Coordinates of N, CA and C in Angstrom, one line a residue:
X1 N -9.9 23.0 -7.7 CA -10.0 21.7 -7.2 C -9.8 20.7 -8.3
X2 N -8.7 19.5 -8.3 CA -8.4 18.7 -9.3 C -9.6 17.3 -9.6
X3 N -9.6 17.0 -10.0 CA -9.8 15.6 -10.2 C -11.2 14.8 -9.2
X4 N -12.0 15.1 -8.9 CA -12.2 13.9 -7.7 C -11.9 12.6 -8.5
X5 N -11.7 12.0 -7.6 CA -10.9 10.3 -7.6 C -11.6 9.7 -6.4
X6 N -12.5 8.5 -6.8 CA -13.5 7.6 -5.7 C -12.4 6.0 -6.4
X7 N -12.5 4.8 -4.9 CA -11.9 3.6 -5.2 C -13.6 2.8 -5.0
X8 N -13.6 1.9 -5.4 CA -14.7 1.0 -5.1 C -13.9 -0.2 -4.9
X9 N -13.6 -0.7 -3.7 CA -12.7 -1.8 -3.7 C -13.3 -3.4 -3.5
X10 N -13.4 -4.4 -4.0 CA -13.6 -5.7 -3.7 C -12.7 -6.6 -4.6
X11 N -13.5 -8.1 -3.8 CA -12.6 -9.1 -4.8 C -13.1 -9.0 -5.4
X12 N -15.0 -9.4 -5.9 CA -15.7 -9.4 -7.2 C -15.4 -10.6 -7.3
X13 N -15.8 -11.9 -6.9 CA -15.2 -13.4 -7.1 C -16.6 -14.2 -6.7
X14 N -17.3 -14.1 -7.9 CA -17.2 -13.0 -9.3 C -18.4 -11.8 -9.2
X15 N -17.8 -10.7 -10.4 CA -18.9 -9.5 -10.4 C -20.1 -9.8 -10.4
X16 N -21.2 -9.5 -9.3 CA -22.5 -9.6 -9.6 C -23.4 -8.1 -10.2
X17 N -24.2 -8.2 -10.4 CA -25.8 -7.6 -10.5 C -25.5 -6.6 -9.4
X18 N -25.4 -7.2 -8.2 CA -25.0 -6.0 -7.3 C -24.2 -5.1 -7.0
X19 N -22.7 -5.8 -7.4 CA -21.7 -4.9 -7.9 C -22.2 -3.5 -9.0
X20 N -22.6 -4.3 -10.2 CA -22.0 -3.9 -10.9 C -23.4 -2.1 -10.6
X21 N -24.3 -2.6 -10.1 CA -25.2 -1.5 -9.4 C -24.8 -0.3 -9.0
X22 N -23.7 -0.8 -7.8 CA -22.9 0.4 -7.3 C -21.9 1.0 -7.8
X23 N -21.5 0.4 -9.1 CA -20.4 0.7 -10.4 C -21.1 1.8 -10.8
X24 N -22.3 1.4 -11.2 CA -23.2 2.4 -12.1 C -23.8 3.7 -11.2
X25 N -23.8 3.4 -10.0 CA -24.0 4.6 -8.9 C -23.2 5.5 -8.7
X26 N -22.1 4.8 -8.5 CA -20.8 5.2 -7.8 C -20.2 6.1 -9.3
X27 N -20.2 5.8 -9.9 CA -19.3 6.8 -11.0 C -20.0 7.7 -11.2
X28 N -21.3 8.1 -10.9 CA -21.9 9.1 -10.9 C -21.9 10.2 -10.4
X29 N -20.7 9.6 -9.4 CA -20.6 10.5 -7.8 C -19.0 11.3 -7.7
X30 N -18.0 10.4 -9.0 CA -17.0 11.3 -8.5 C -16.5 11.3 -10.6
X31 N -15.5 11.5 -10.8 CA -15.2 12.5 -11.9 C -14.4 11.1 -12.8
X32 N -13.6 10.1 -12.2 CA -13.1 8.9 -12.4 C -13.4 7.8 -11.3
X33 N -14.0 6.8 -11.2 CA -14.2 5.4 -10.2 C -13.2 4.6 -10.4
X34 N -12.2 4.3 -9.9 CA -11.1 2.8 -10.0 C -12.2 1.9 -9.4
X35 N -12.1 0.6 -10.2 CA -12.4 -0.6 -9.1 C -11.3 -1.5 -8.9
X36 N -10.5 -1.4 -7.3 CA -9.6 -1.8 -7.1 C -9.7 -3.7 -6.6
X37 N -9.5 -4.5 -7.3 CA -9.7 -5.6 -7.3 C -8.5 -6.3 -6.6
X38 N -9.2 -6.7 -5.1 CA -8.1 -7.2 -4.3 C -8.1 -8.6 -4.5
X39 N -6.4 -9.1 -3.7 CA -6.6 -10.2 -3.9 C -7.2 -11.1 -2.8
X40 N -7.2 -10.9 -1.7 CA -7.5 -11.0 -0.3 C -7.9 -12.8 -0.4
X41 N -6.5 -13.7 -0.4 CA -6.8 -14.7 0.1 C -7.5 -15.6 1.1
X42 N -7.7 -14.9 1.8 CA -8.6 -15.4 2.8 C -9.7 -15.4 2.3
X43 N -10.8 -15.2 1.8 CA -11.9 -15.6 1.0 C -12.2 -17.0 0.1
X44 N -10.5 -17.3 -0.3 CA -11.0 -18.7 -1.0 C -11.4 -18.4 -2.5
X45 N -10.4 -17.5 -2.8 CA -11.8 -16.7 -4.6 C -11.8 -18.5 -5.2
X46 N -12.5 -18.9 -6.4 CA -13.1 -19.1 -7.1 C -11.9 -19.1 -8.5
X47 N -11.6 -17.2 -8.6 CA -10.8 -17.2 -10.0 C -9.5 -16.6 -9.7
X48 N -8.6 -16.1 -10.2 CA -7.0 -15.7 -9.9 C -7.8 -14.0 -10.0
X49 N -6.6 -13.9 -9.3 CA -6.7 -11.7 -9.4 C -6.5 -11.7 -11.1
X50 N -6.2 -12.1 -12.4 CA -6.1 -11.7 -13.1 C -7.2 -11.7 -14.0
X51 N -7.6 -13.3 -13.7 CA -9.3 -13.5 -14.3 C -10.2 -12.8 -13.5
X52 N -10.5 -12.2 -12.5 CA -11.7 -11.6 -11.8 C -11.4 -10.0 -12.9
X53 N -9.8 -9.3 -12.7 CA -9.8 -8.4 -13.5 C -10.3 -8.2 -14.9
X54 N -10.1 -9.2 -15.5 CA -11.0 -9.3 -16.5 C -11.6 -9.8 -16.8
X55 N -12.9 -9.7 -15.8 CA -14.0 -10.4 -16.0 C -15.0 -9.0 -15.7
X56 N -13.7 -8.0 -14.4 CA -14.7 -7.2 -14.7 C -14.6 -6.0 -15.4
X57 N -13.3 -5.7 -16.1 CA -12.6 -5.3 -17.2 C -14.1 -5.5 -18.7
X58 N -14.0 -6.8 -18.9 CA -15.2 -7.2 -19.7 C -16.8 -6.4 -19.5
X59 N -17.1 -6.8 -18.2 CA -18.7 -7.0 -18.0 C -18.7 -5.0 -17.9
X60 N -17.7 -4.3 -17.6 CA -17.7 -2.9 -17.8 C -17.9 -2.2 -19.1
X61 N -17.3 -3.0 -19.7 CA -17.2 -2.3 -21.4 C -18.6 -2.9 -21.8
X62 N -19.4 -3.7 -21.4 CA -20.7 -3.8 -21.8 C -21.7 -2.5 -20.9
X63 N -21.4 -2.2 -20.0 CA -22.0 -1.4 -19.3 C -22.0 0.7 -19.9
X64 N -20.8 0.6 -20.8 CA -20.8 1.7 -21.4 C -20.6 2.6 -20.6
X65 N -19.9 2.6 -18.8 CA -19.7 3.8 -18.5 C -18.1 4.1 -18.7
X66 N -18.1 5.1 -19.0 CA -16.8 6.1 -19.4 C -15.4 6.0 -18.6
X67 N -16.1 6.9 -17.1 CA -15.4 7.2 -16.5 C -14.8 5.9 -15.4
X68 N -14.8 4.9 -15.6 CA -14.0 3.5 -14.9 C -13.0 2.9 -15.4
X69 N -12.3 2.7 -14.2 CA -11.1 2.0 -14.7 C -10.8 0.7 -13.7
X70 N -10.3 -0.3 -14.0 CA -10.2 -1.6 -12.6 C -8.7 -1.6 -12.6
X71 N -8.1 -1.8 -11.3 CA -6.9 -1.8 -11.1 C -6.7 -3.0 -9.9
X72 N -5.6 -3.6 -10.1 CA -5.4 -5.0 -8.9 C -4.7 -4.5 -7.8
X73 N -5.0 -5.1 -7.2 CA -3.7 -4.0 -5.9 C -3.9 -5.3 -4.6
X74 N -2.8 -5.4 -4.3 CA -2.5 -6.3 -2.8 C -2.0 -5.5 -1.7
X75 N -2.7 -4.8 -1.4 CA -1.8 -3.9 -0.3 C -3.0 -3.4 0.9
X76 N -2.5 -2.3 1.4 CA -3.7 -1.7 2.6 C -4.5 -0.5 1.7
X77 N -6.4 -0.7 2.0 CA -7.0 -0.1 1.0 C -6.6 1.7 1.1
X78 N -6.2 2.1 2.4 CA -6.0 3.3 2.1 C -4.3 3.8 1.4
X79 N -3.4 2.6 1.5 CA -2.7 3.5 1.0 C -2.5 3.1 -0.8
X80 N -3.3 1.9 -1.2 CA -4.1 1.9 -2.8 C -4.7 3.4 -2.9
X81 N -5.5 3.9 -1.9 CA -6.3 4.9 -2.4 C -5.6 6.5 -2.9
X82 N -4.7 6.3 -1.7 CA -3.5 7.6 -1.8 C -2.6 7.4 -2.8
X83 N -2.1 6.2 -3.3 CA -1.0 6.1 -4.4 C -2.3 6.5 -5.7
X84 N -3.2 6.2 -5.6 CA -4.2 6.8 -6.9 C -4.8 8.1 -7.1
X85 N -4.9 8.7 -5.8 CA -5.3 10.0 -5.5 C -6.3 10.2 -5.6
X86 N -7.2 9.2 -4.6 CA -8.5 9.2 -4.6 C -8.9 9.9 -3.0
X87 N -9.8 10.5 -3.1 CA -10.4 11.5 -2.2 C -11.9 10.6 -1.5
X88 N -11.8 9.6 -2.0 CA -13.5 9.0 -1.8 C -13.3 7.2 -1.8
X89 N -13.5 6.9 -0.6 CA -13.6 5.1 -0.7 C -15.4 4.7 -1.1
X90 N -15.4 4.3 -1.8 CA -17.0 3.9 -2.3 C -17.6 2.2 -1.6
X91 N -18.3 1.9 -1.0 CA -18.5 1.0 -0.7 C -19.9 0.3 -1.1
X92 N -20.6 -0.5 -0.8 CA -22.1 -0.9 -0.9 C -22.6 -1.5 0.6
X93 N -23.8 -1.4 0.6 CA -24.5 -2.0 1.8 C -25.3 -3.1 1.1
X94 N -25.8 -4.3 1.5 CA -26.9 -5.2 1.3 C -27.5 -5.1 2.8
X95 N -27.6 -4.7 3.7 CA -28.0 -5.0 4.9 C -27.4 -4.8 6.4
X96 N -28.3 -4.3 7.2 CA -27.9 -3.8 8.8 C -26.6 -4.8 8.8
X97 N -26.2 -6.5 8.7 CA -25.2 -7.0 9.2 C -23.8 -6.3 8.3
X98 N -24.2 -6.0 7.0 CA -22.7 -5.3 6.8 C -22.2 -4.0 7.1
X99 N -23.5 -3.0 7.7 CA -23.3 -2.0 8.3 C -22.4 -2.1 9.1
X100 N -22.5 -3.1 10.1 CA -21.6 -3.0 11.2 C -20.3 -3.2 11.0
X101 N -20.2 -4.2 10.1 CA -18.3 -4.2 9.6 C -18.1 -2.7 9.0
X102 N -18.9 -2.4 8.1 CA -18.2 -1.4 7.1 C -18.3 -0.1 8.3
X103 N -19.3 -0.3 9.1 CA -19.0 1.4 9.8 C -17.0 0.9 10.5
X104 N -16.9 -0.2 11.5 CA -16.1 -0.7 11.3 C -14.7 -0.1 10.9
X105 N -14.7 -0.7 9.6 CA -13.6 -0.1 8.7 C -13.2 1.0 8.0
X106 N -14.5 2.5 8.0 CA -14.5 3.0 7.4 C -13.7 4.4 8.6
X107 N -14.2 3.5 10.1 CA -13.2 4.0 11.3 C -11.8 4.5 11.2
X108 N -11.6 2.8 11.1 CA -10.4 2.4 10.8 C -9.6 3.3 9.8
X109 N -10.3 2.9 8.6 CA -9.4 3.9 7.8 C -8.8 5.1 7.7
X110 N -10.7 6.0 8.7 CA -10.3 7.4 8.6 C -9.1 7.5 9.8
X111 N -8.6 7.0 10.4 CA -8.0 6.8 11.7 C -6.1 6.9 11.0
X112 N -6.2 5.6 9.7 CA -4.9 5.8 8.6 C -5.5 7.3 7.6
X113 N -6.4 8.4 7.4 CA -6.1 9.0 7.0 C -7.3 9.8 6.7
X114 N -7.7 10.5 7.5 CA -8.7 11.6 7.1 C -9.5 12.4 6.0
X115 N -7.9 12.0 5.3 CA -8.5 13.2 4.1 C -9.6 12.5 2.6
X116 N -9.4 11.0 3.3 CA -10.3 10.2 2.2 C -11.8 9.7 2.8
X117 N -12.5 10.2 2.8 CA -14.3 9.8 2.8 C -14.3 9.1 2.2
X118 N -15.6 8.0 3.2 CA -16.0 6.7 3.0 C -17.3 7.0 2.7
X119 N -17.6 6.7 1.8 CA -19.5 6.9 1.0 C -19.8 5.6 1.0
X120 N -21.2 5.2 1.7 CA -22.2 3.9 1.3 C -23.0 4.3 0.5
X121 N -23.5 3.0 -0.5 CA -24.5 3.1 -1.2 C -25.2 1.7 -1.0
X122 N -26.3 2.2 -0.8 CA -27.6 1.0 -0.3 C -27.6 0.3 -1.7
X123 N -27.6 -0.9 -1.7 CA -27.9 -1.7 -2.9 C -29.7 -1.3 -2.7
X124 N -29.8 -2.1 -5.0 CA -31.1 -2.0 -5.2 C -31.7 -3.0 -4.4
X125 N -32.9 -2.4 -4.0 CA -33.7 -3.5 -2.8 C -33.9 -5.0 -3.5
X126 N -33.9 -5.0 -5.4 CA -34.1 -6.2 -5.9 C -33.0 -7.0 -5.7
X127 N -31.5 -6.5 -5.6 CA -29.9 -6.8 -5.8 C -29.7 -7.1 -4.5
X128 N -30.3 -6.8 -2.7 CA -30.0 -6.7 -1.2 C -29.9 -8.1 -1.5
X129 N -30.2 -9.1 -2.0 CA -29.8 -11.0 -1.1 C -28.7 -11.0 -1.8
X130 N -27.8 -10.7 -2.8 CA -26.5 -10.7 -3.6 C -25.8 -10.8 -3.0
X131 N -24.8 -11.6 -3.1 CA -23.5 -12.2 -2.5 C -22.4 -13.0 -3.2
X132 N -21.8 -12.6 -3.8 CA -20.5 -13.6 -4.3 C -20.5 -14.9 -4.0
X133 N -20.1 -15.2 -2.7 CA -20.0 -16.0 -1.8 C -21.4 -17.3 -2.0
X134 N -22.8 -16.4 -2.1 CA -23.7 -17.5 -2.1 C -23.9 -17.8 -3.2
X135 N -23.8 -17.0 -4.4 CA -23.5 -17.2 -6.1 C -22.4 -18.5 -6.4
X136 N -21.6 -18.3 -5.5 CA -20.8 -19.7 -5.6 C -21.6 -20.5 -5.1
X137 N -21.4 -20.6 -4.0 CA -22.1 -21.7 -3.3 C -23.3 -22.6 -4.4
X138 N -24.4 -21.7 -4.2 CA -25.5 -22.0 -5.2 C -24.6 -23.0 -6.8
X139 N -23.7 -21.9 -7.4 CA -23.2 -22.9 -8.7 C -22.6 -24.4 -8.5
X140 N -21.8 -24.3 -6.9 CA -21.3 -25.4 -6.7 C -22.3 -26.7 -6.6
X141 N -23.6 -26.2 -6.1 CA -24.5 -27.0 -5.7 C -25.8 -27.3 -7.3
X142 N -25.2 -26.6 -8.2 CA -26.1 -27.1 -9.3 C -27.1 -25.9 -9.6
X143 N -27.1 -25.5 -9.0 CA -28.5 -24.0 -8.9 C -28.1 -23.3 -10.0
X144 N -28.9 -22.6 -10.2 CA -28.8 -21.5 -11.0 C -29.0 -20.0 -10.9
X145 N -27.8 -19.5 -11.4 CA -27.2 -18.3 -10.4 C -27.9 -17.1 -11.7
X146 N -28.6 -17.6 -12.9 CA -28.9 -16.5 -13.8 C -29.6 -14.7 -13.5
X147 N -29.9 -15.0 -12.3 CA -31.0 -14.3 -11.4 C -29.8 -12.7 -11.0
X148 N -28.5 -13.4 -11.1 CA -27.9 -13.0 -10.0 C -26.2 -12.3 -10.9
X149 N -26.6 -12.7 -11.7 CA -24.9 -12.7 -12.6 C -25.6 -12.1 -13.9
X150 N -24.5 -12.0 -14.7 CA -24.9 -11.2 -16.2 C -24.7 -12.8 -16.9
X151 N -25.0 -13.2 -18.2 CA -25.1 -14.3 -18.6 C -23.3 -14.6 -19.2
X152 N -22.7 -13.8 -18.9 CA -21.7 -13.9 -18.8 C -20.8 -14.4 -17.9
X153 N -20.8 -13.7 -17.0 CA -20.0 -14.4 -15.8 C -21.1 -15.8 -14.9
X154 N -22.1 -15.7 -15.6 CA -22.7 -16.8 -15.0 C -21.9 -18.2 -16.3
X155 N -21.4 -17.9 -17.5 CA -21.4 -18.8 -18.1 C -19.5 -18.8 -17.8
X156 N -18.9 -18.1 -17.0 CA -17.5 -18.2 -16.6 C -17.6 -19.4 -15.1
X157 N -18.8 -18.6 -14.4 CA -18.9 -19.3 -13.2 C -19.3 -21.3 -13.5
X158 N -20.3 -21.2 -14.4 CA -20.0 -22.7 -14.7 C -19.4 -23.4 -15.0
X159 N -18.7 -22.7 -16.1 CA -17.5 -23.5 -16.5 C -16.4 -23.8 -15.5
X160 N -16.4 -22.8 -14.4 CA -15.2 -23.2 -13.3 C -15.5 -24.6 -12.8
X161 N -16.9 -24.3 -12.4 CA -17.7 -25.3 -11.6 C -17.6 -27.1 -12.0
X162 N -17.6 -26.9 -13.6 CA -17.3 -27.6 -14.1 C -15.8 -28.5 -14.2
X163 N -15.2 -27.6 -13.8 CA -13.5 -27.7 -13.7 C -13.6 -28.6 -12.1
X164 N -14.1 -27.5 -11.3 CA -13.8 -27.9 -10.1 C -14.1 -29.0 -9.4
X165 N -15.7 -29.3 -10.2 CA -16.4 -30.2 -10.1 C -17.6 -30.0 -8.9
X166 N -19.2 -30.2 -8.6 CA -19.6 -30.1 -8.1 C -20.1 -30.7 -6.9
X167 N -20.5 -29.7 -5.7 CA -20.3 -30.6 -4.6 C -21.3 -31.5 -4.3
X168 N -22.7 -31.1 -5.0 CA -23.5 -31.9 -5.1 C -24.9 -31.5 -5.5
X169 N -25.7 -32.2 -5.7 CA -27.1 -32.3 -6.0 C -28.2 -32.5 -5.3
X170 N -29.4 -31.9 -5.5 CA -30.4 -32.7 -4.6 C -31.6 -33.0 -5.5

């Protein structure tokens, strides 16, 4: 038996605490982890597919694990997974509401192709409110996201914010 090969796919816009959780789970579980860094406009990212790549290109190499590699990809997640020869889609849970999408899509997928298993991993119970999405939000609003980011991408996410300009204060 060759290789196992697991994808952990998201936008990561931008990597949190909770990501990077199931990074540190998830490579545990197969022999090499890709994290395939989509571009998925519809979300509205924050940073370009190139900056999120290395941001989490960066926040990895502080993390010290070995076996990861991030890769961009615009395409459909299973056939990213088969052009890489991965046997395992890795995902995360925060909560019953994303169960229902991810059971969902992990349908779907096996439906495009059986031979790739979809693994959940329950975020840490401290990491379950984590969200990209509200990590922005919160920066846009002045908050402070240190709770939630590595002081790194929390000091990328300000400076965007800064750029973008804030939506407001209370």
């Amino acid at each position: 038996m060759g290789e196992r090969i697991g994808i952990y796919p998201g936008t990561f816009d931008p990597i949190t605490l909770g990501h990077l959780d199931i990074i540190r789970r998830g490579a545990k579980l197969v022999d090499k982890l890709i994290i395939g860094v989509t571009t998925n406009p519809s979300k509205n990212p924050m940073f370009t597919p190139t900056e999120r790549m290395d941001m989490v290109t960066r926040e990895l190499a502080t993390q010290g694990i070995e076996n990861v590699s991030v890769i961009g990809f615009n395409a459909l997640l299973m056939k990213f997974a088969e052009k890489q020869g991965a046997s395992v889609i890795v995902r995360g849970l925060r909560a019953v509401a994303d169960f229902e999408y991810e059971y969902q899509m992990a349908g779907m997928n096996q439906q495009l192709n059986d031979r790739i298993e979809t693994i959940f991993l329950m975020a840490d119970v401290s990491l379950q409110p984590i969200a990209s999405k509200l990590v922005k939000e919160i920066a846009l609003f002045g908050g402070d996201i240190s709770d939630f980011v590595t002081p790194s991408v929390r000091d990328d996410v300000v400076a965007r914010v800064d750029q973008l300009g804030r939506l407001g204060e209370y």
